[in-house]
Short mmCIF file of C-alpha atoms in Angstrom, two decimals:
data_model
loop_
_atom_site.label_atom_id
_atom_site.label_comp_id
_atom_site.label_asym_id
_atom_site.label_seq_id
_atom_site.Cartn_x
_atom_site.Cartn_y
_atom_site.Cartn_z
CA UNK Y 1 -7.40 5.54 -31.45
CA UNK Y 2 -6.33 5.20 -35.07
CA UNK Y 3 -5.68 1.83 -36.69
CA UNK Y 4 -1.94 2.42 -37.09
CA UNK Y 5 -1.51 3.13 -33.37
CA UNK Y 6 -3.62 0.09 -32.46
CA UNK Y 7 -1.51 -2.05 -34.75
CA UNK Y 8 1.72 -0.86 -33.11
CA UNK Y 9 0.39 -1.49 -29.61
CA UNK Y 10 -0.82 -4.97 -30.53
CA UNK Y 11 2.53 -5.85 -32.10
CA UNK Y 12 4.53 -4.64 -29.10
CA UNK Y 13 2.28 -5.49 -26.14
CA UNK Y 14 -0.40 -7.97 -27.19
CA UNK Y 15 -3.92 -7.95 -28.59
CA UNK Y 16 -5.80 -4.79 -27.55
CA UNK Y 17 -9.09 -5.99 -26.12
CA UNK Y 18 -10.41 -2.66 -24.78
CA UNK Y 19 -9.59 1.00 -25.12
CA UNK Y 20 -11.06 4.39 -24.29
CA UNK Y 21 -10.07 7.95 -25.17
CA UNK Y 22 -9.97 9.86 -21.87
CA UNK Y 23 -9.19 13.19 -23.50
CA UNK Y 24 -7.46 14.23 -26.74
CA UNK Y 25 -4.09 12.47 -26.72
CA UNK Y 26 -4.65 10.35 -23.60
CA UNK Y 27 -5.98 6.79 -23.67
CA UNK Y 28 -6.69 3.86 -21.42
CA UNK Y 29 -6.28 0.44 -23.00
CA UNK Y 30 -6.17 -3.20 -21.98
CA UNK Y 31 -4.34 -6.03 -23.73
CA UNK Y 32 -4.15 -9.78 -23.78
CA UNK Y 33 -0.50 -9.87 -22.67
CA UNK Y 34 2.10 -10.97 -25.18
CA UNK Y 35 4.70 -13.28 -23.54
CA UNK Y 36 7.40 -11.31 -25.34
CA UNK Y 37 6.14 -7.94 -24.08
CA UNK Y 38 8.57 -5.95 -21.92
CA UNK Y 39 5.68 -5.32 -19.50
CA UNK Y 40 3.99 -7.98 -17.40
CA UNK Y 41 0.74 -6.09 -16.95
CA UNK Y 42 -2.41 -5.98 -19.04
CA UNK Y 43 -3.64 -2.39 -18.48
CA UNK Y 44 -2.01 0.89 -19.47
CA UNK Y 45 -2.45 4.59 -19.94
CA UNK Y 46 -0.97 6.07 -23.12
CA UNK Y 47 -0.08 9.77 -23.26
CA UNK Y 48 0.68 11.20 -26.68
CA UNK Y 49 2.71 14.41 -27.22
CA UNK Y 50 -0.41 16.59 -27.62
CA UNK Y 51 -2.15 15.40 -24.42
CA UNK Y 52 -2.79 18.01 -21.67
CA UNK Y 53 -0.45 16.28 -19.22
CA UNK Y 54 2.35 18.12 -17.40
CA UNK Y 55 6.04 17.49 -17.92
CA UNK Y 56 6.29 16.31 -14.32
CA UNK Y 57 3.80 13.52 -14.97
CA UNK Y 58 5.39 12.76 -18.34
CA UNK Y 59 8.69 12.17 -16.56
CA UNK Y 60 7.10 9.13 -14.90
CA UNK Y 61 6.12 7.45 -18.18
CA UNK Y 62 7.87 4.61 -20.00
CA UNK Y 63 9.10 4.67 -23.56
CA UNK Y 64 8.91 1.71 -25.92
CA UNK Y 65 10.45 1.50 -29.39
CA UNK Y 66 7.81 1.99 -32.04
CA UNK Y 67 5.17 3.33 -29.66
CA UNK Y 68 4.59 7.09 -29.86
CA UNK Y 69 4.19 8.93 -26.60
CA UNK Y 70 4.57 7.47 -23.12
CA UNK Y 71 3.19 4.33 -21.50
CA UNK Y 72 2.05 4.05 -17.89
CA UNK Y 73 1.60 0.44 -16.70
CA UNK Y 74 -1.25 0.22 -14.19
CA UNK Y 75 0.11 -2.92 -12.57
CA UNK Y 76 2.32 -4.03 -10.74
CA UNK Y 77 1.95 -1.59 -7.81
CA UNK Y 78 5.51 -0.30 -7.98
CA UNK Y 79 4.65 1.21 -11.36
CA UNK Y 80 2.80 4.14 -9.85
CA UNK Y 81 3.24 6.80 -12.54
CA UNK Y 82 -0.27 6.13 -13.83
CA UNK Y 83 -1.70 7.75 -10.69
CA UNK Y 84 -0.20 11.09 -11.75
CA UNK Y 85 -1.94 10.81 -15.12
CA UNK Y 86 -5.23 9.91 -13.44
CA UNK Y 87 -4.87 12.85 -11.03
CA UNK Y 88 -4.31 15.34 -13.84
CA UNK Y 89 -7.19 13.90 -15.85
CA UNK Y 90 -9.48 14.18 -12.81
CA UNK Y 91 -8.60 17.86 -12.63
CA UNK Y 92 -9.44 18.34 -16.33
CA UNK Y 93 -13.18 18.96 -16.65
CA UNK Y 94 -13.08 17.98 -20.31
CA UNK Y 95 -11.62 14.53 -19.61
CA UNK Y 96 -13.62 11.32 -19.49
CA UNK Y 97 -12.79 9.79 -16.09
CA UNK Y 98 -13.18 6.05 -15.40
CA UNK Y 99 -16.23 5.44 -13.23
CA UNK Y 100 -15.63 5.66 -9.50
CA UNK Y 101 -12.55 7.87 -9.62
CA UNK Y 102 -12.27 11.33 -8.08
CA UNK Y 103 -9.41 13.77 -7.62
CA UNK Y 104 -9.10 12.68 -3.98
CA UNK Y 105 -9.05 8.99 -4.94
CA UNK Y 106 -6.21 9.59 -7.38
CA UNK Y 107 -4.23 11.66 -4.86
CA UNK Y 108 -4.53 9.08 -2.06
CA UNK Y 109 -3.62 6.23 -4.40
CA UNK Y 110 -0.72 8.34 -5.67
CA UNK Y 111 0.66 9.13 -2.20
CA UNK Y 112 1.09 5.41 -1.69
CA UNK Y 113 2.32 4.38 -5.15
CA UNK Y 114 4.03 7.52 -6.46
CA UNK Y 115 5.36 9.74 -3.66
CA UNK Y 116 7.88 11.26 -6.08
CA UNK Y 117 4.96 13.17 -7.65
CA UNK Y 118 2.47 13.47 -4.79
CA UNK Y 119 4.68 13.49 -1.72
CA UNK Y 120 4.23 11.06 1.15
CA UNK Y 121 1.15 10.65 3.32
CA UNK Y 122 0.98 13.61 5.73
CA UNK Y 123 1.89 13.09 9.36
CA UNK Y 124 -1.30 13.41 11.43
CA UNK Y 125 -1.00 16.65 13.44
CA UNK Y 126 -3.32 15.37 16.15
CA UNK Y 127 -3.98 12.00 17.79
CA UNK Y 128 -6.57 10.71 20.29
CA UNK Y 129 -3.88 11.43 22.91
CA UNK Y 130 -3.06 15.00 21.97
CA UNK Y 131 -0.98 16.91 19.44
CA UNK Y 132 1.90 15.32 17.55
CA UNK Y 133 5.05 16.81 19.09
CA UNK Y 134 7.63 14.49 17.50
CA UNK Y 135 7.48 11.80 14.88
CA UNK Y 136 9.56 9.19 13.09
CA UNK Y 137 8.50 7.72 9.73
CA UNK Y 138 8.74 3.94 9.79
CA UNK Y 139 7.36 3.93 6.25
CA UNK Y 140 5.22 6.12 4.04
CA UNK Y 141 1.94 6.40 5.99
CA UNK Y 142 3.25 4.65 9.13
CA UNK Y 143 4.46 6.99 11.87
CA UNK Y 144 5.87 6.55 15.34
CA UNK Y 145 4.64 9.55 17.31
CA UNK Y 146 5.24 11.22 20.66
CA UNK Y 147 2.23 13.30 21.72
CA UNK Y 148 1.62 16.36 23.86
CA UNK Y 149 0.32 14.04 26.59
CA UNK Y 150 3.64 12.15 26.65
CA UNK Y 151 2.18 9.11 24.89
CA UNK Y 152 4.01 6.95 22.35
CA UNK Y 153 1.64 6.22 19.47
CA UNK Y 154 1.74 4.24 16.22
CA UNK Y 155 -0.27 5.90 13.43
CA UNK Y 156 -1.22 3.93 10.29
CA UNK Y 157 -2.89 5.58 7.26
CA UNK Y 158 -6.07 4.07 5.87
CA UNK Y 159 -4.81 2.72 2.53
CA UNK Y 160 -2.39 0.62 4.63
CA UNK Y 161 -4.50 -0.49 7.57
CA UNK Y 162 -7.47 -1.41 5.39
CA UNK Y 163 -5.34 -3.84 3.37
CA UNK Y 164 -2.66 -5.05 5.79
CA UNK Y 165 -4.08 -5.22 9.30
CA UNK Y 166 -6.38 -7.98 10.51
CA UNK Y 167 -10.00 -7.26 11.34
CA UNK Y 168 -9.31 -7.68 15.04
CA UNK Y 169 -6.38 -5.29 14.90
CA UNK Y 170 -8.39 -2.61 13.09
CA UNK Y 171 -11.10 -2.87 15.72
CA UNK Y 172 -8.49 -2.36 18.43
CA UNK Y 173 -7.16 0.87 16.89
CA UNK Y 174 -8.59 4.29 17.67
CA UNK Y 175 -9.68 7.03 15.28
CA UNK Y 176 -10.17 10.73 15.70
CA UNK Y 177 -13.74 11.70 16.54
CA UNK Y 178 -14.18 13.83 13.39
CA UNK Y 179 -13.11 11.07 10.96
CA UNK Y 180 -16.09 10.06 8.84
CA UNK Y 181 -14.60 6.80 7.58
CA UNK Y 182 -15.02 7.72 3.91
CA UNK Y 183 -12.77 5.83 1.51
CA UNK Y 184 -11.40 9.12 0.19
CA UNK Y 185 -10.43 10.44 3.63
CA UNK Y 186 -6.84 10.23 4.84
CA UNK Y 187 -8.08 8.49 7.96
CA UNK Y 188 -5.54 7.17 10.46
CA UNK Y 189 -5.75 4.33 12.92
CA UNK Y 190 -3.84 4.99 16.14
CA UNK Y 191 -2.38 2.42 18.50
CA UNK Y 192 -1.07 3.11 22.00
CA UNK Y 193 0.42 0.88 24.66
CA UNK Y 194 0.83 -2.88 24.59
CA UNK Y 195 -1.00 -3.48 21.31
CA UNK Y 196 1.63 -1.58 19.29
CA UNK Y 197 3.87 -4.67 19.19
CA UNK Y 198 1.14 -6.78 17.56
CA UNK Y 199 0.32 -4.07 15.02
CA UNK Y 200 4.03 -3.81 14.09
CA UNK Y 201 4.11 -7.61 13.70
CA UNK Y 202 1.28 -7.55 11.16
CA UNK Y 203 2.84 -4.68 9.21
CA UNK Y 204 6.13 -6.61 9.03
CA UNK Y 205 4.62 -9.16 6.65
CA UNK Y 206 5.40 -6.95 3.65
CA UNK Y 207 8.28 -5.00 5.22
CA UNK Y 208 11.19 -7.35 5.77
CA UNK Y 209 13.50 -4.36 5.35
CA UNK Y 210 12.51 -3.22 8.85
CA UNK Y 211 14.31 -6.30 10.16
CA UNK Y 212 17.19 -6.11 7.68
CA UNK Y 213 18.00 -2.52 8.61
CA UNK Y 214 17.61 -3.02 12.36
CA UNK Y 215 14.66 -0.65 12.56
CA UNK Y 216 12.73 -3.44 14.29
CA UNK Y 217 14.36 -6.29 16.22
CA UNK Y 218 12.30 -9.41 15.58
CA UNK Y 219 13.28 -11.58 18.60
CA UNK Y 220 12.53 -8.70 20.95
CA UNK Y 221 9.27 -7.98 19.09
CA UNK Y 222 8.09 -11.57 19.51
CA UNK Y 223 9.04 -11.52 23.18
CA UNK Y 224 7.02 -8.32 23.60
CA UNK Y 225 3.97 -9.93 21.97
CA UNK Y 226 4.18 -12.90 24.34
CA UNK Y 227 4.65 -10.60 27.35
CA UNK Y 228 2.01 -7.97 26.57
CA UNK Y 229 -0.36 -9.76 24.17
CA UNK Y 230 -0.18 -13.48 25.07
CA UNK Y 231 -3.72 -14.22 23.87
CA UNK Y 232 -2.86 -12.76 20.46
CA UNK Y 233 0.36 -14.82 20.25
CA UNK Y 234 -1.43 -18.05 21.17
CA UNK Y 235 -4.30 -17.44 18.74
CA UNK Y 236 -1.93 -16.48 15.91
CA UNK Y 237 0.21 -19.59 16.41
CA UNK Y 238 -2.87 -21.83 16.48
CA UNK Y 239 -4.01 -20.32 13.16
CA UNK Y 240 -0.51 -20.77 11.68
CA UNK Y 241 -0.40 -24.42 12.73
CA UNK Y 242 -3.79 -24.95 11.07
CA UNK Y 243 -2.53 -23.37 7.82
CA UNK Y 244 -5.00 -20.50 8.04
CA UNK Y 245 -2.32 -17.98 6.98
CA UNK Y 246 -1.45 -19.92 3.79
CA UNK Y 247 -3.48 -17.61 1.55
CA UNK Y 248 -2.27 -19.08 -1.75
CA UNK Y 249 -3.15 -22.65 -0.83
CA UNK Y 250 -6.56 -21.55 0.48
CA UNK Y 251 -7.24 -19.69 -2.78
CA UNK Y 252 -6.20 -22.69 -4.89
CA UNK Y 253 -8.40 -24.93 -2.75
CA UNK Y 254 -11.44 -22.70 -3.31
CA UNK Y 255 -10.75 -22.94 -7.06
CA UNK Y 256 -10.87 -26.73 -6.86
CA UNK Y 257 -7.15 -27.49 -6.82
CA UNK Y 258 -5.75 -30.30 -4.65
CA UNK Y 259 -3.87 -27.96 -2.33
CA UNK Y 260 -3.61 -28.43 1.40
CA UNK Y 261 -2.88 -25.28 3.49
CA UNK Y 262 0.30 -25.64 5.49
CA UNK Y 263 1.63 -23.95 8.63
CA UNK Y 264 5.34 -23.27 8.92
CA UNK Y 265 7.30 -23.20 12.21
CA UNK Y 266 9.43 -20.26 11.05
CA UNK Y 267 6.29 -18.11 10.83
CA UNK Y 268 5.25 -18.78 14.43
CA UNK Y 269 5.58 -16.17 17.17
CA UNK Y 270 8.45 -17.62 19.20
CA UNK Y 271 10.23 -16.80 22.45
CA UNK Y 272 13.93 -15.89 22.68
CA UNK Y 273 14.96 -16.12 26.36
CA UNK Y 274 18.23 -14.24 25.81
CA UNK Y 275 16.52 -11.23 24.19
CA UNK Y 276 14.51 -8.54 25.90
CA UNK Y 277 11.33 -6.81 24.77
CA UNK Y 278 12.75 -3.50 23.46
CA UNK Y 279 12.04 -4.14 19.78
CA UNK Y 280 12.68 -0.68 18.31
CA UNK Y 281 16.05 0.35 16.92
CA UNK Y 282 15.44 4.06 17.55
CA UNK Y 283 14.29 6.57 20.16
CA UNK Y 284 15.65 5.51 23.49
#
């Protein structure tokens, strides 16, 4: 990277503390963020006009006055255009790929962060209870399925279940016999029967829109958990009362801060006597 380009990047984004040329015209670089920078992240890809990157991937980049080419913030997660750049670099044998990345890694990351380029996670054609005959997407990588054996199944793709579901919940899910469990496999966890309500409850933590849109009815969901999974409800509420779900306070405490984890009543699994247990807003 030439000195003039480095100077421009440092002026606009902050001190450049690391950089690497991935292929002619494409760079990775990290900065010490400038408070006045229009981006809140500290890592970027930069694609110059002569880089071997397609127009489709270029359409996902960001422009910044004074900076030639296109910028791809690597964080926060909603800025997923960088995965398209990584994918195309992984397919370029002449490119220098960051350690640990493969074409499959980039594609799976991209399906989650940049479906406009990669498309969404594929619907699993087969489940532990037969073929998928009908499906409804609750979210990208989360599918409500009716199977050839007349079972209702919840399918959750591995980038989601590995980061959002509790250890106990992942143990309760089922996998297809041929899944190897590799990180670069599009492995699904499948849930059938009573446990579906608890899995939906855990997925709701980062999907409040399911409630807002009526896709999931929260009072009915909580009633279903108490009816079908009472041990789960009791254990969860005990953990909430003890502050064990206050991740930020626990982190600060481990770092030496005077922070006491707190449980909040509004986060408890409650009962609503006037509501039933039919928590889905679709498929009667």
